[in-house]
């Protein structure tokens, strides 16, 4: 038995609930980044 490969990890994620919540986390992080960027630009422009 070898170690974990990317394929094994992908199958594990696909078979678990992680497949559903990973995109949600990525979306939330992206939203926070965009909001922070907009706030920074707003403060810089004043």
CSV table of N, CA and C in Angstrom, one decimal, residues 3-45:
chain,number,residue,atom,x,y,z
A,3,UNK,N,1.5,5.6,-0.4
A,3,UNK,CA,0.9,6.8,0.3
A,3,UNK,C,-0.3,7.4,-0.5
A,4,UNK,N,-0.8,8.4,0.0
A,4,UNK,CA,-1.9,9.1,-0.7
A,4,UNK,C,-1.4,9.8,-2.0
A,5,UNK,N,-2.2,9.6,-3.0
A,5,UNK,CA,-1.9,10.3,-4.3
A,5,UNK,C,-3.0,11.4,-4.4
A,6,UNK,N,-2.8,12.3,-5.4
A,6,UNK,CA,-3.8,13.3,-5.6
A,6,UNK,C,-5.1,12.7,-6.0
A,7,UNK,N,-5.0,11.6,-6.8
A,7,UNK,CA,-6.3,10.9,-7.2
A,7,UNK,C,-7.1,10.4,-6.0
A,8,UNK,N,-6.3,9.8,-5.0
A,8,UNK,CA,-7.0,9.3,-3.8
A,8,UNK,C,-7.6,10.4,-3.0
A,9,UNK,N,-6.9,11.5,-2.9
A,9,UNK,CA,-7.5,12.7,-2.2
A,9,UNK,C,-8.7,13.2,-2.9
A,10,UNK,N,-8.6,13.3,-4.2
A,10,UNK,CA,-9.8,13.8,-5.0
A,10,UNK,C,-11.0,13.0,-4.8
A,11,UNK,N,-10.8,11.6,-4.8
A,11,UNK,CA,-11.9,10.7,-4.7
A,11,UNK,C,-12.5,10.8,-3.2
A,12,UNK,N,-11.6,11.0,-2.2
A,12,UNK,CA,-12.0,11.2,-0.9
A,12,UNK,C,-12.9,12.4,-0.7
A,13,UNK,N,-12.4,13.5,-1.3
A,13,UNK,CA,-13.2,14.8,-1.2
A,13,UNK,C,-14.5,14.6,-2.0
A,14,UNK,N,-14.5,14.0,-3.1
A,14,UNK,CA,-15.7,13.8,-3.9
A,14,UNK,C,-16.7,13.0,-3.2
A,15,UNK,N,-16.3,12.0,-2.4
A,15,UNK,CA,-17.2,11.1,-1.7
A,15,UNK,C,-17.7,11.7,-0.4
A,16,UNK,N,-17.0,12.8,0.1
A,16,UNK,CA,-17.4,13.3,1.3
A,16,UNK,C,-18.2,14.6,1.2
A,17,UNK,N,-18.7,15.2,2.3
A,17,UNK,CA,-19.4,16.4,2.3
A,17,UNK,C,-18.5,17.6,1.9
A,18,UNK,N,-17.2,17.4,2.0
A,18,UNK,CA,-16.2,18.5,1.7
A,18,UNK,C,-16.4,19.0,0.3
A,19,UNK,N,-16.9,18.1,-0.6
A,19,UNK,CA,-17.1,18.4,-2.0
A,19,UNK,C,-18.1,19.6,-2.1
A,20,UNK,N,-19.0,19.7,-1.1
A,20,UNK,CA,-20.0,20.7,-1.1
A,20,UNK,C,-19.6,22.0,-0.3
A,21,UNK,N,-18.8,21.8,0.8
A,21,UNK,CA,-18.5,23.0,1.5
A,21,UNK,C,-17.2,23.7,1.1
A,22,UNK,N,-16.3,23.0,0.4
A,22,UNK,CA,-15.1,23.7,-0.1
A,22,UNK,C,-15.4,24.9,-1.0
A,23,UNK,N,-16.3,24.7,-2.0
A,23,UNK,CA,-16.6,25.9,-2.9
A,23,UNK,C,-17.2,27.0,-2.1
A,24,UNK,N,-18.0,26.7,-1.0
A,24,UNK,CA,-18.6,27.8,-0.2
A,24,UNK,C,-17.5,28.6,0.6
A,25,UNK,N,-16.5,27.8,1.1
A,25,UNK,CA,-15.4,28.5,1.8
A,25,UNK,C,-14.6,29.4,0.8
A,26,UNK,N,-14.3,28.9,-0.4
A,26,UNK,CA,-13.6,29.7,-1.4
A,26,UNK,C,-14.4,30.9,-1.7
A,27,UNK,N,-15.7,30.8,-1.9
A,27,UNK,CA,-16.6,31.9,-2.2
A,27,UNK,C,-16.6,33.0,-1.1
A,28,UNK,N,-16.6,32.5,0.2
A,28,UNK,CA,-16.6,33.5,1.3
A,28,UNK,C,-15.3,34.2,1.4
A,29,UNK,N,-14.2,33.5,1.2
A,29,UNK,CA,-12.9,34.1,1.2
A,29,UNK,C,-12.8,35.2,0.1
A,30,UNK,N,-13.3,34.8,-1.1
A,30,UNK,CA,-13.2,35.7,-2.2
A,30,UNK,C,-14.0,37.0,-1.9
A,31,UNK,N,-15.2,36.8,-1.3
A,31,UNK,CA,-16.1,37.9,-0.9
A,31,UNK,C,-15.4,38.9,0.1
A,32,UNK,N,-14.7,38.3,1.1
A,32,UNK,CA,-14.0,39.1,2.1
A,32,UNK,C,-12.9,39.8,1.5
A,33,UNK,N,-12.2,39.2,0.5
A,33,UNK,CA,-11.1,39.8,-0.1
A,33,UNK,C,-11.5,41.0,-1.0
A,34,UNK,N,-12.7,40.8,-1.7
A,34,UNK,CA,-13.2,41.9,-2.6
A,34,UNK,C,-13.7,43.1,-1.7
A,35,UNK,N,-14.4,42.8,-0.6
A,35,UNK,CA,-14.9,43.8,0.3
A,35,UNK,C,-13.7,44.6,0.9
A,36,UNK,N,-12.6,43.9,1.3
A,36,UNK,CA,-11.4,44.6,1.9
A,36,UNK,C,-10.8,45.4,0.8
A,37,UNK,N,-10.7,44.9,-0.4
A,37,UNK,CA,-10.1,45.7,-1.5
A,37,UNK,C,-10.9,47.0,-1.8
A,38,UNK,N,-12.2,46.9,-1.8
A,38,UNK,CA,-13.0,48.0,-2.1
A,38,UNK,C,-12.9,49.1,-1.0
A,39,UNK,N,-12.8,48.6,0.3
A,39,UNK,CA,-12.7,49.5,1.4
A,39,UNK,C,-11.3,50.2,1.3
A,40,UNK,N,-10.3,49.5,1.0
A,40,UNK,CA,-8.9,50.1,0.8
A,40,UNK,C,-8.9,51.1,-0.3
A,41,UNK,N,-9.6,50.9,-1.4
A,41,UNK,CA,-9.6,51.8,-2.5
A,41,UNK,C,-10.4,53.1,-2.1
A,42,UNK,N,-11.5,52.9,-1.3
A,42,UNK,CA,-12.3,54.0,-0.9
A,42,UNK,C,-11.5,54.9,0.1
A,43,UNK,N,-10.8,54.3,1.0
A,43,UNK,CA,-10.0,55.1,2.0
A,43,UNK,C,-8.9,55.8,1.2
A,44,UNK,N,-8.3,55.2,0.3
A,44,UNK,CA,-7.2,55.8,-0.5
A,44,UNK,C,-7.6,56.9,-1.3
A,45,UNK,N,-8.9,56.9,-1.8
A,45,UNK,CA,-9.4,57.9,-2.7
A,45,UNK,C,-9.8,59.2,-1.9
